[in-house]
Short mmCIF file of C-alpha atoms and ligand atoms in Angstrom, two decimals:
data_model
loop_
_atom_site.label_atom_id
_atom_site.label_comp_id
_atom_site.label_asym_id
_atom_site.label_seq_id
_atom_site.Cartn_x
_atom_site.Cartn_y
_atom_site.Cartn_z
CA MET A 6 31.94 -6.78 18.65
CA ALA A 7 31.76 -7.70 14.99
CA THR A 8 32.54 -5.06 12.43
CA TYR A 9 30.42 -4.79 9.31
CA ASP A 10 30.51 -2.96 6.00
CA VAL A 11 26.83 -2.19 6.42
CA ILE A 12 24.40 -2.34 9.33
CA ILE A 13 20.77 -1.84 8.38
CA ILE A 14 18.26 -0.89 11.05
CA GLY A 15 14.87 -2.42 10.30
CA ALA A 16 13.97 -5.64 8.45
CA GLY A 17 10.94 -4.42 6.52
CA PRO A 18 10.81 -4.49 2.71
CA GLY A 19 13.28 -1.58 2.53
CA GLY A 20 15.77 -3.00 5.00
CA TYR A 21 15.70 -6.68 4.15
CA VAL A 22 15.93 -6.10 0.40
CA CYS A 23 18.80 -3.67 0.93
CA ALA A 24 20.55 -6.27 3.11
CA ILE A 25 20.17 -9.08 0.58
CA ARG A 26 21.51 -6.93 -2.26
CA CYS A 27 24.40 -5.64 -0.07
CA ALA A 28 25.36 -9.24 0.72
CA GLN A 29 25.03 -10.29 -2.92
CA LEU A 30 27.39 -7.45 -3.84
CA GLY A 31 30.02 -8.71 -1.40
CA LEU A 32 29.43 -6.41 1.59
CA LYS A 33 29.52 -7.87 5.11
CA THR A 34 26.02 -7.09 6.28
CA ALA A 35 23.93 -7.18 9.44
CA VAL A 36 20.33 -6.18 10.11
CA VAL A 37 19.02 -5.03 13.49
CA GLU A 38 15.40 -5.98 14.07
CA GLY A 39 13.55 -5.87 17.37
CA ARG A 40 10.40 -7.72 16.31
CA GLU A 41 10.23 -11.46 16.90
CA THR A 42 10.04 -12.00 13.15
CA LEU A 43 11.56 -10.37 10.06
CA GLY A 44 9.58 -8.54 7.38
CA GLY A 45 8.52 -5.37 9.22
CA THR A 46 5.04 -3.88 9.10
CA CYS A 47 4.38 -5.17 5.59
CA LEU A 48 4.80 -8.86 6.30
CA ASN A 49 3.66 -8.90 9.94
CA VAL A 50 0.82 -6.38 10.25
CA GLY A 51 0.33 -4.76 6.85
CA CYS A 52 0.38 -5.72 3.18
CA ILE A 53 0.53 -9.49 3.58
CA PRO A 54 -2.03 -10.22 6.34
CA SER A 55 -4.45 -7.72 4.81
CA LYS A 56 -4.20 -9.51 1.48
CA ALA A 57 -5.02 -12.81 3.19
CA LEU A 58 -8.18 -11.31 4.71
CA LEU A 59 -9.08 -9.56 1.46
CA HIS A 60 -8.74 -12.86 -0.39
CA ALA A 61 -10.78 -14.85 2.13
CA SER A 62 -13.55 -12.28 2.36
CA HIS A 63 -13.66 -11.94 -1.42
CA GLN A 64 -14.19 -15.70 -1.72
CA LEU A 65 -17.11 -15.33 0.68
CA HIS A 66 -18.53 -12.56 -1.50
CA GLU A 67 -18.17 -14.74 -4.60
CA ALA A 68 -19.87 -17.67 -2.89
CA ARG A 69 -22.75 -15.49 -1.75
CA HIS A 70 -23.25 -13.42 -4.88
CA ASN A 71 -21.95 -15.25 -7.94
CA PHE A 72 -21.93 -19.00 -7.26
CA ALA A 73 -25.64 -19.52 -7.95
CA ALA A 74 -25.44 -17.66 -11.26
CA MET A 75 -22.68 -20.06 -12.36
CA GLY A 76 -24.74 -23.09 -11.39
CA LEU A 77 -22.88 -23.79 -8.16
CA ARG A 78 -25.23 -24.83 -5.38
CA VAL A 79 -23.61 -24.85 -1.94
CA ALA A 80 -24.92 -24.40 1.57
CA ALA A 81 -24.84 -20.79 2.74
CA PRO A 82 -21.18 -20.17 3.65
CA LYS A 83 -20.39 -19.22 7.25
CA VAL A 84 -17.43 -17.33 8.64
CA ASP A 85 -15.14 -19.25 11.00
CA TRP A 86 -13.22 -16.19 12.19
CA ALA A 87 -10.71 -18.15 14.31
CA GLN A 88 -9.80 -20.27 11.28
CA MET A 89 -9.58 -17.18 9.06
CA LEU A 90 -7.12 -15.64 11.52
CA ALA A 91 -5.17 -18.90 11.64
CA TYR A 92 -4.96 -18.91 7.83
CA LYS A 93 -3.77 -15.29 7.94
CA GLN A 94 -1.12 -16.24 10.51
CA GLU A 95 0.07 -19.13 8.39
CA VAL A 96 0.51 -16.78 5.45
CA ILE A 97 2.51 -14.38 7.67
CA ASP A 98 4.68 -17.16 9.09
CA GLY A 99 5.47 -18.58 5.66
CA ASN A 100 6.66 -15.19 4.49
CA THR A 101 8.60 -14.09 7.58
CA LYS A 102 10.38 -17.47 7.80
CA GLY A 103 11.17 -17.08 4.11
CA ILE A 104 13.10 -13.90 4.86
CA GLU A 105 14.95 -15.66 7.69
CA PHE A 106 15.98 -18.35 5.21
CA LEU A 107 17.16 -15.70 2.74
CA PHE A 108 19.24 -14.04 5.47
CA LYS A 109 20.97 -17.35 6.25
CA LYS A 110 21.49 -18.11 2.58
CA ASN A 111 23.11 -14.71 2.04
CA LYS A 112 25.10 -14.85 5.32
CA ILE A 113 23.40 -11.79 6.76
CA ASP A 114 23.58 -11.50 10.55
CA TRP A 115 20.30 -10.73 12.32
CA ILE A 116 21.10 -8.68 15.42
CA LYS A 117 18.00 -9.07 17.58
CA GLY A 118 16.90 -5.98 19.49
CA TRP A 119 16.20 -2.30 19.06
CA ALA A 120 18.98 -0.13 17.71
CA ALA A 121 20.29 3.30 18.60
CA ILE A 122 23.03 5.20 16.79
CA PRO A 123 25.35 6.69 19.44
CA ALA A 124 27.71 8.06 16.77
CA ALA A 125 28.43 7.69 13.07
CA GLY A 126 29.84 4.22 12.45
CA LYS A 127 28.33 2.78 15.65
CA VAL A 128 25.07 0.94 16.32
CA GLN A 129 24.07 0.09 19.86
CA VAL A 130 21.76 -2.83 20.58
CA GLY A 131 21.25 -3.42 24.30
CA ASP A 132 24.73 -3.20 25.83
CA ASP A 133 26.53 -4.13 22.63
CA ILE A 134 28.09 -1.66 20.25
CA HIS A 135 28.53 -2.83 16.67
CA GLU A 136 30.69 -0.99 14.16
CA ALA A 137 29.90 -0.41 10.50
CA GLY A 138 31.25 1.62 7.60
CA HIS A 139 27.71 2.47 6.57
CA ILE A 140 24.51 2.62 8.62
CA VAL A 141 21.13 2.46 6.89
CA ILE A 142 17.99 3.59 8.70
CA ALA A 143 15.04 1.61 7.35
CA THR A 144 12.75 1.83 10.35
CA GLY A 145 9.53 2.42 8.44
CA SER A 146 6.45 4.11 9.82
CA GLU A 147 3.71 3.89 12.43
CA PRO A 148 0.04 4.91 12.37
CA ALA A 149 -0.58 8.62 12.78
CA SER A 150 -3.64 9.19 14.93
CA LEU A 151 -5.79 12.28 15.26
CA PRO A 152 -5.58 14.79 18.08
CA GLY A 153 -7.97 13.65 20.80
CA VAL A 154 -8.28 10.11 19.46
CA GLU A 155 -6.45 7.44 21.39
CA ILE A 156 -5.75 4.14 19.67
CA ASP A 157 -6.03 1.24 22.16
CA GLU A 158 -5.93 -1.53 19.51
CA THR A 159 -9.08 -3.14 20.90
CA GLY A 160 -12.06 -0.79 20.39
CA VAL A 161 -10.23 2.03 18.62
CA VAL A 162 -7.76 0.36 16.32
CA SER A 163 -5.10 1.15 13.75
CA SER A 164 -4.59 -1.23 10.85
CA THR A 165 -2.57 -3.43 13.25
CA GLY A 166 -5.50 -4.00 15.61
CA ALA A 167 -7.96 -4.23 12.72
CA LEU A 168 -6.10 -7.27 11.42
CA ALA A 169 -6.58 -9.16 14.66
CA LEU A 170 -9.98 -8.26 16.11
CA PRO A 171 -11.29 -10.93 18.52
CA LYS A 172 -14.50 -11.18 16.46
CA VAL A 173 -16.12 -9.60 13.42
CA PRO A 174 -17.74 -6.44 14.83
CA LYS A 175 -21.40 -5.69 14.16
CA SER A 176 -20.48 -2.18 13.14
CA LEU A 177 -17.29 -0.39 12.18
CA VAL A 178 -16.53 3.27 11.65
CA VAL A 179 -13.51 3.88 9.48
CA ILE A 180 -11.87 7.28 9.81
CA GLY A 181 -10.14 8.08 6.52
CA ALA A 182 -11.04 6.87 3.02
CA GLY A 183 -7.42 6.19 2.09
CA VAL A 184 -5.94 2.86 1.09
CA ILE A 185 -6.05 1.27 4.54
CA GLY A 186 -9.58 2.48 5.29
CA LEU A 187 -11.04 1.16 2.06
CA GLU A 188 -9.18 -2.16 2.03
CA LEU A 189 -10.03 -3.06 5.62
CA GLY A 190 -13.46 -1.45 5.41
CA SER A 191 -14.25 -3.78 2.49
CA VAL A 192 -13.01 -6.81 4.41
CA TYR A 193 -15.33 -6.20 7.36
CA LYS A 194 -18.26 -5.21 5.16
CA ARG A 195 -18.00 -8.52 3.32
CA LEU A 196 -17.73 -10.36 6.63
CA GLY A 197 -21.01 -8.81 7.81
CA ALA A 198 -20.21 -5.56 9.63
CA GLU A 199 -22.09 -2.33 8.97
CA VAL A 200 -19.30 -0.07 7.76
CA THR A 201 -19.33 3.74 7.70
CA VAL A 202 -16.35 5.58 6.25
CA ILE A 203 -15.81 9.17 7.35
CA GLU A 204 -13.51 11.19 5.09
CA TYR A 205 -12.23 14.74 5.45
CA LEU A 206 -11.95 15.39 1.70
CA ASP A 207 -14.73 15.21 -0.89
CA ALA A 208 -13.18 12.25 -2.70
CA VAL A 209 -11.82 8.87 -1.63
CA THR A 210 -8.14 7.86 -2.02
CA PRO A 211 -6.35 11.21 -2.19
CA GLY A 212 -4.05 11.69 -5.17
CA MET A 213 -5.73 9.12 -7.41
CA ASP A 214 -7.26 9.91 -10.80
CA ALA A 215 -10.56 11.72 -10.18
CA GLU A 216 -12.60 9.42 -12.45
CA VAL A 217 -11.18 6.36 -10.69
CA GLN A 218 -12.00 7.92 -7.30
CA LYS A 219 -15.64 8.40 -8.30
CA THR A 220 -15.97 4.95 -9.82
CA LEU A 221 -14.38 3.26 -6.81
CA GLN A 222 -16.64 5.07 -4.36
CA ARG A 223 -19.70 4.18 -6.44
CA MET A 224 -18.71 0.50 -6.51
CA LEU A 225 -17.98 0.39 -2.79
CA LYS A 226 -21.33 2.04 -2.05
CA LYS A 227 -22.94 -0.66 -4.15
CA GLN A 228 -21.19 -3.22 -1.94
CA GLY A 229 -22.85 -1.60 1.07
CA LEU A 230 -20.20 0.72 2.51
CA ALA A 231 -21.65 4.02 3.72
CA PHE A 232 -19.69 7.23 3.23
CA VAL A 233 -19.72 10.54 5.06
CA MET A 234 -17.61 12.86 2.91
CA GLY A 235 -16.18 16.29 3.68
CA ALA A 236 -16.27 15.56 7.39
CA ALA A 237 -13.51 16.22 9.91
CA VAL A 238 -13.57 13.79 12.81
CA GLN A 239 -13.41 15.67 16.11
CA THR A 240 -13.58 13.09 18.87
CA VAL A 241 -14.07 9.42 19.58
CA ALA A 242 -15.76 8.68 22.89
CA LYS A 243 -16.54 5.39 24.63
CA VAL A 244 -20.27 4.67 24.93
CA LYS A 245 -22.21 1.57 25.96
CA GLY A 246 -21.48 -1.22 23.49
CA GLY A 247 -18.95 0.74 21.48
CA HIS A 248 -17.80 4.18 20.48
CA LYS A 249 -19.28 7.44 19.34
CA VAL A 250 -17.44 9.26 16.58
CA THR A 251 -18.25 12.96 16.31
CA TYR A 252 -17.46 14.84 13.13
CA LYS A 253 -17.96 18.30 11.68
CA LEU A 254 -19.18 18.69 8.12
CA ARG A 255 -16.80 21.08 6.39
CA LYS A 256 -19.42 22.73 4.16
CA ASN A 257 -21.60 24.11 6.96
CA GLU A 258 -19.70 23.36 10.16
CA THR A 259 -22.58 21.28 11.55
CA GLU A 260 -21.70 18.52 13.97
CA ALA A 261 -23.04 15.01 13.80
CA SER A 262 -22.04 11.63 15.13
CA VAL A 263 -22.19 7.95 14.38
CA GLU A 264 -21.81 5.02 16.77
CA ALA A 265 -20.06 1.74 16.14
CA GLU A 266 -18.66 -1.20 18.03
CA VAL A 267 -15.16 -0.66 16.63
CA VAL A 268 -13.43 2.39 15.17
CA LEU A 269 -10.57 2.06 12.70
CA VAL A 270 -8.29 5.08 12.53
CA ALA A 271 -6.77 5.15 9.04
CA THR A 272 -5.67 8.73 8.68
CA GLY A 273 -2.14 8.15 7.48
CA ARG A 274 1.23 7.06 8.84
CA LYS A 275 4.33 8.84 10.09
CA PRO A 276 8.01 7.85 10.16
CA TYR A 277 8.97 5.61 13.07
CA LEU A 278 12.21 7.02 14.45
CA THR A 279 11.76 6.41 18.18
CA GLY A 280 14.85 5.49 20.17
CA LEU A 281 17.38 5.92 17.36
CA GLY A 282 18.97 8.95 18.97
CA LEU A 283 18.69 11.10 15.85
CA ASP A 284 18.39 14.35 17.82
CA ALA A 285 21.68 13.85 19.63
CA LEU A 286 23.32 12.91 16.33
CA GLY A 287 22.00 16.08 14.70
CA ILE A 288 20.32 14.25 11.80
CA GLU A 289 18.26 16.68 9.76
CA LEU A 290 14.53 16.05 9.42
CA THR A 291 12.04 17.53 6.96
CA LYS A 292 9.14 19.70 8.18
CA ARG A 293 6.96 16.57 8.11
CA GLY A 294 9.31 14.65 10.40
CA GLN A 295 10.92 12.48 7.73
CA ILE A 296 14.69 11.98 7.59
CA ALA A 297 16.12 14.42 5.03
CA THR A 298 18.31 12.69 2.44
CA ASP A 299 20.09 13.65 -0.76
CA GLY A 300 19.54 11.93 -4.12
CA HIS A 301 21.73 9.06 -2.91
CA TYR A 302 19.85 8.44 0.36
CA ALA A 303 22.65 10.05 2.40
CA THR A 304 21.66 12.02 5.49
CA ASN A 305 23.59 15.09 6.59
CA ILE A 306 25.81 12.85 8.76
CA LYS A 307 28.49 11.05 6.78
CA GLY A 308 28.03 7.29 6.63
CA ILE A 309 24.36 7.35 7.71
CA TYR A 310 21.67 6.73 5.12
CA ALA A 311 17.89 6.33 5.16
CA ILE A 312 15.29 4.72 2.89
CA GLY A 313 11.60 3.79 2.73
CA ASP A 314 8.75 5.23 4.83
CA ALA A 315 11.30 7.04 7.04
CA ILE A 316 12.13 9.44 4.18
CA VAL A 317 10.19 11.55 1.67
CA GLY A 318 7.90 9.90 -0.91
CA PRO A 319 4.97 7.50 -1.10
CA MET A 320 4.79 5.11 1.85
CA LEU A 321 4.79 1.95 -0.23
CA ALA A 322 6.64 -1.31 0.35
CA HIS A 323 7.84 -1.49 -3.25
CA LYS A 324 9.16 2.09 -3.16
CA ALA A 325 11.16 1.11 -0.06
CA GLU A 326 12.40 -2.08 -1.77
CA ASP A 327 13.59 -0.16 -4.80
CA GLU A 328 15.38 2.35 -2.60
CA GLY A 329 16.98 -0.55 -0.71
CA LEU A 330 18.27 -2.03 -3.96
CA ALA A 331 19.52 1.31 -5.24
CA LEU A 332 21.28 2.17 -1.99
CA ALA A 333 22.97 -1.25 -1.81
CA GLU A 334 24.33 -0.66 -5.30
CA ILE A 335 25.52 2.82 -4.36
CA LEU A 336 27.27 1.48 -1.24
CA ALA A 337 28.96 -1.17 -3.40
CA GLY A 338 30.28 1.52 -5.73
CA GLN A 339 27.68 1.06 -8.45
CA ALA A 340 25.16 3.54 -9.84
CA GLY A 341 21.90 2.72 -8.02
CA HIS A 342 18.85 4.62 -9.19
CA VAL A 343 15.08 4.70 -8.66
CA ASN A 344 12.74 6.03 -11.33
CA TYR A 345 10.20 7.84 -9.17
CA GLY A 346 8.07 8.59 -12.23
CA VAL A 347 7.19 4.92 -12.58
CA ILE A 348 6.12 3.71 -9.13
CA PRO A 349 2.75 1.97 -9.33
CA GLY A 350 0.11 2.32 -6.64
CA VAL A 351 -2.42 -0.44 -6.04
CA ILE A 352 -5.52 -0.62 -3.86
CA TYR A 353 -6.52 -4.22 -3.25
CA THR A 354 -10.25 -3.68 -2.95
CA HIS A 355 -12.59 -5.51 -5.25
CA PRO A 356 -12.26 -4.50 -7.96
CA GLU A 357 -8.63 -3.53 -7.65
CA VAL A 358 -7.41 -0.07 -8.47
CA ALA A 359 -3.99 0.59 -9.92
CA SER A 360 -2.23 3.62 -11.24
CA VAL A 361 1.15 4.77 -12.45
CA GLY A 362 2.54 8.08 -13.65
CA ALA A 363 0.61 11.30 -13.99
CA THR A 364 -3.09 11.87 -13.35
CA GLU A 365 -5.17 14.09 -15.62
CA ASP A 366 -5.32 16.73 -12.89
CA ALA A 367 -1.53 16.78 -12.60
CA LEU A 368 -1.11 17.09 -16.38
CA LYS A 369 -3.67 19.91 -16.53
CA GLU A 370 -1.89 21.70 -13.73
CA ALA A 371 1.42 21.33 -15.55
CA GLY A 372 -0.19 22.70 -18.73
CA ARG A 373 0.80 19.59 -20.63
CA ALA A 374 -1.11 18.63 -23.82
CA TYR A 375 -2.29 15.03 -23.48
CA LYS A 376 -4.79 12.62 -24.96
CA VAL A 377 -6.91 10.04 -23.19
CA GLY A 378 -7.41 6.47 -24.34
CA LYS A 379 -10.13 4.80 -22.31
CA PHE A 380 -11.63 1.35 -22.53
CA SER A 381 -14.39 -0.16 -20.42
CA PHE A 382 -14.09 -3.73 -19.13
CA MET A 383 -17.64 -4.17 -20.48
CA GLY A 384 -15.97 -4.64 -23.87
CA ASN A 385 -13.61 -7.29 -22.52
CA ALA A 386 -14.93 -10.83 -22.97
CA ARG A 387 -12.90 -12.36 -20.14
CA ALA A 388 -14.03 -9.71 -17.64
CA LYS A 389 -17.68 -10.25 -18.54
CA ALA A 390 -17.29 -14.00 -18.07
CA VAL A 391 -16.25 -13.47 -14.44
CA PHE A 392 -18.80 -10.78 -13.49
CA ALA A 393 -16.14 -8.08 -13.67
CA GLY A 394 -17.27 -5.85 -16.51
CA ASP A 395 -17.55 -2.76 -14.31
CA GLY A 396 -14.43 -0.58 -14.50
CA PHE A 397 -12.02 0.73 -17.11
CA VAL A 398 -8.45 1.25 -18.25
CA LYS A 399 -7.37 4.79 -18.98
CA ILE A 400 -4.07 5.60 -20.63
CA LEU A 401 -2.78 9.15 -20.84
CA ALA A 402 -0.31 9.94 -23.63
CA ASP A 403 1.46 13.05 -24.86
CA THR A 404 -0.59 14.65 -27.65
CA GLU A 405 2.42 15.20 -29.89
CA THR A 406 4.82 12.36 -29.19
CA ASP A 407 2.27 9.71 -28.10
CA ARG A 408 4.60 8.87 -25.18
CA ILE A 409 2.70 7.25 -22.29
CA LEU A 410 2.46 9.63 -19.33
CA GLY A 411 0.26 7.64 -16.99
CA ALA A 412 -2.31 4.89 -16.63
CA HIS A 413 -5.25 4.40 -14.29
CA ILE A 414 -7.09 1.13 -14.02
CA ILE A 415 -10.10 0.04 -12.00
CA GLY A 416 -11.23 -3.48 -12.69
CA PRO A 417 -10.24 -7.16 -12.54
CA GLY A 418 -6.56 -7.81 -11.89
CA ALA A 419 -5.72 -4.10 -12.08
CA GLY A 420 -2.77 -4.61 -9.72
CA GLU A 421 -1.20 -7.03 -12.20
CA LEU A 422 -2.24 -5.25 -15.40
CA ILE A 423 -0.56 -2.01 -14.38
CA HIS A 424 2.92 -3.51 -14.76
CA GLU A 425 2.58 -3.83 -18.51
CA VAL A 426 2.25 -0.05 -18.58
CA CYS A 427 5.09 0.38 -16.04
CA VAL A 428 7.48 -1.57 -18.27
CA ALA A 429 6.31 0.39 -21.30
CA MET A 430 6.91 3.68 -19.46
CA GLU A 431 10.32 2.53 -18.22
CA PHE A 432 11.27 2.01 -21.87
CA GLY A 433 9.81 5.39 -22.86
CA ALA A 434 7.16 3.69 -25.00
CA ALA A 435 4.43 5.39 -27.01
CA ALA A 436 0.80 4.28 -26.68
CA GLU A 437 1.17 2.88 -30.20
CA ASP A 438 3.91 0.51 -28.96
CA LEU A 439 1.41 -1.06 -26.56
CA ALA A 440 -1.33 -1.01 -29.17
CA ARG A 441 0.83 -2.88 -31.68
CA THR A 442 1.86 -5.56 -29.16
CA CYS A 443 -0.06 -8.81 -29.63
CA HIS A 444 -2.11 -9.61 -26.50
CA ALA A 445 -3.46 -13.09 -25.83
CA HIS A 446 -7.21 -13.58 -26.12
CA PRO A 447 -9.18 -13.81 -23.92
CA THR A 448 -7.33 -11.90 -21.18
CA PHE A 449 -7.98 -8.84 -19.03
CA SER A 450 -4.75 -7.46 -20.53
CA GLU A 451 -6.56 -6.89 -23.80
CA ALA A 452 -8.33 -3.99 -22.09
CA VAL A 453 -4.94 -2.31 -21.67
CA ARG A 454 -4.21 -2.75 -25.34
CA GLU A 455 -7.65 -1.42 -26.26
CA ALA A 456 -7.02 1.69 -24.12
CA ALA A 457 -3.72 2.15 -25.98
CA LEU A 458 -5.60 1.73 -29.28
CA ALA A 459 -8.03 4.37 -28.03
CA CYS A 460 -5.09 6.82 -27.89
CA GLY A 461 -4.76 6.33 -31.67
CA ASP A 462 -7.27 5.23 -34.32
CA GLY A 463 -9.68 3.80 -31.76
CA PRO A 464 -10.41 0.59 -29.87
CA ILE A 465 -11.99 -2.41 -31.57
CA HIS A 466 -14.52 -3.60 -28.99
CA ALA A 467 -16.13 -0.27 -28.09
P1 LIG B 521 -3.94 7.75 3.46
O1 LIG B 521 -3.06 8.92 3.53
O2 LIG B 521 -3.96 6.91 2.25
O3 LIG B 521 -5.45 8.18 3.76
C1 LIG B 521 -5.82 8.85 4.94
C2 LIG B 521 -7.16 9.52 4.73
O4 LIG B 521 -7.63 10.02 5.97
C3 LIG B 521 -7.10 10.70 3.78
O5 LIG B 521 -8.06 10.54 2.76
C4 LIG B 521 -7.39 11.90 4.67
O6 LIG B 521 -8.05 12.95 4.00
C5 LIG B 521 -8.27 11.27 5.76
N1 LIG B 521 -8.32 12.03 7.03
C6 LIG B 521 -7.28 12.60 7.68
N2 LIG B 521 -7.72 13.22 8.80
C7 LIG B 521 -9.06 13.02 8.87
C8 LIG B 521 -10.08 13.42 9.81
N3 LIG B 521 -9.82 14.13 10.90
N4 LIG B 521 -11.36 13.05 9.56
C9 LIG B 521 -11.65 12.32 8.46
N5 LIG B 521 -10.73 11.93 7.55
C10 LIG B 521 -9.44 12.27 7.75
O7 LIG B 521 -3.53 6.89 4.76
P2 LIG B 521 -3.81 5.38 5.18
O8 LIG B 521 -4.95 4.80 4.42
O9 LIG B 521 -3.87 5.41 6.67
O10 LIG B 521 -2.51 4.63 4.73
C11 LIG B 521 -1.24 5.01 5.29
C12 LIG B 521 -0.12 4.73 4.32
O11 LIG B 521 0.03 3.34 4.09
C13 LIG B 521 -0.39 5.39 2.98
O12 LIG B 521 0.78 6.07 2.57
C14 LIG B 521 -0.68 4.24 2.07
O13 LIG B 521 -0.24 4.49 0.75
C15 LIG B 521 0.06 3.08 2.71
N6 LIG B 521 -0.65 1.84 2.41
C16 LIG B 521 -0.60 1.34 1.15
C17 LIG B 521 -1.31 0.22 0.81
C18 LIG B 521 -1.28 -0.27 -0.60
O14 LIG B 521 -0.41 0.15 -1.35
N7 LIG B 521 -2.19 -1.13 -1.04
C19 LIG B 521 -2.13 -0.50 1.79
C20 LIG B 521 -2.14 0.13 3.06
C21 LIG B 521 -1.41 1.24 3.34
#
C-alpha cells in the first residue's frame, strides 16, 4: 500500500483544509472519507445547505413583508418545496465537487471508506492498511440527543433530517434555542410552520452577550416563533398526526406538553469517534468525550493528532479550518498557531448575530475594567433604507488602554461586519484605531465605526 507523510481521517472543513495546506507545504497527503462526497457535515448537511434554505426563506419573507412598501407589486409568492430542495442540493454539489477539484489540483489522494487506526503509523480502510508518518483525526461531530428521545430523521429529526423534510410541516417543536434550533426554526417559521422553541436555560444562544440574547429573542418572537424558556424536555412520544413533547418547567417543576408534526432535536453535538479504534490504541479522551490534545494538536500517542469538533473548543467549521492550517504548518516544521481569543461566532438568522472576543459577563467575572461603545442601526442610513434599523453594534474596550476586548453585533450583515473587528483585534488595535479609520458612506460598516467612536468622545449619528 502507498505510504504517506500524512493521512487525514475526515474531509470536513478541518480535514480538507489541513490536507490542502499539507500538500502545499510539500507533504505527500491522503484523506480518508467514507461519505460519497467531500466536505463533511458542513458542506453536506450543515453550514452550507442551511444557508441555502435561510437565503431562500428570507427572500420569501422580503417578498411578503417588504416588497409592497418598496413599490414592488407581485403575485403572492408560493413555496415550491421540491425546487427549494433541488436548489439546496445544487449548492451542496457545487461546493463538494469544488473540494474534489482542489484535491486533484493539490495531488491529494482520496481514500474512500471508513478508517480505523490499528496502530500508530497505520490506517486501515476495508482490508487495506496504509502507512503514514502522521495521522490526523478530523472526524467531526454528530448530533447529541436527549435521554429518552430517539431521532428517526423523519418525525423526530436532527439538523440532518431537518434539512431534507419531505414537506414543510404544519408545526414544528424545536428542542434547544442554540444556533441550530434558531436558524432552522426561523427557516420553517418563514415557510409557514408554527414553530415552538423549548429551551432549558432562561436565555437563547448560550454564551452570547446577554443584551444580544434578549434582542434576538425579541426579534424572533416578533417573527412569530414561540418560546418556552427554562423548560427541560423529558420525553417525545408519537401521537396521531405527530409528536407530543413533554417538558418540566424548572422554576416550579410543573409538567406541560406541546404537540407538533415534527420535532427538531438541537441540543448540541458530540465528537464522532465511532470505529476509529481509539480505545484499543489507548488515546486519551477528556471527561466530555473529546480527544485530548496538547497545544500542538498531538494526542498522547506519538504521530497521532486531532483537530476540529473532535477536540476541545467551539464546534465551528472555521475553528476546525484554522486548526487544520496550523497543524499542517506544524507537521511541515513551521510554527502553526491559532489565536483562540479571536474566533468569531455567527448566527445566520435574520437579522444576523455575530460576536468575537469577550462578553460583558465574562469581563465582569474576570474583574476587568472595560467601557462599552454601542450604536443602534437606527442611526445608520443604509440599514434604515433596507428595513434593517433594528439591532446594534457593541464594542467592548479596556478602560485604560482602549484596546478592543470584544464586539457583539445584531443587525444587517453582522456576519460580515464582525471581521473588521476581528482584524483589529488580531493587530491589538484600540477602539480609537477603528474610530479613526475612514468608512465608506453609506454602509452598514459605519455602525461599527460609530460604536468605536462611542468608546471615545461619542458617536455622530446618535
Ligand atoms: P447549542 O449547544 O448551540 O444549543 C443547544 C441548546 O439546547 C442549549 O441552549 C441548551 O441549553 C438546550 N438544551 C439542552 N438540553 C435541553 C433539554 N433537555 N430541554 C431543552 N433545551 C435543552 O447546540 P446546537 O444548536 O445543537 O448546535 C450544535 C453545535 O453546532 C454548536 O456547537 C454550534 O455552535 C454548532 N453550529 C454552529 C452554527 C453556526 O456557527 N452558525 C450553525 C449550526 C451549528
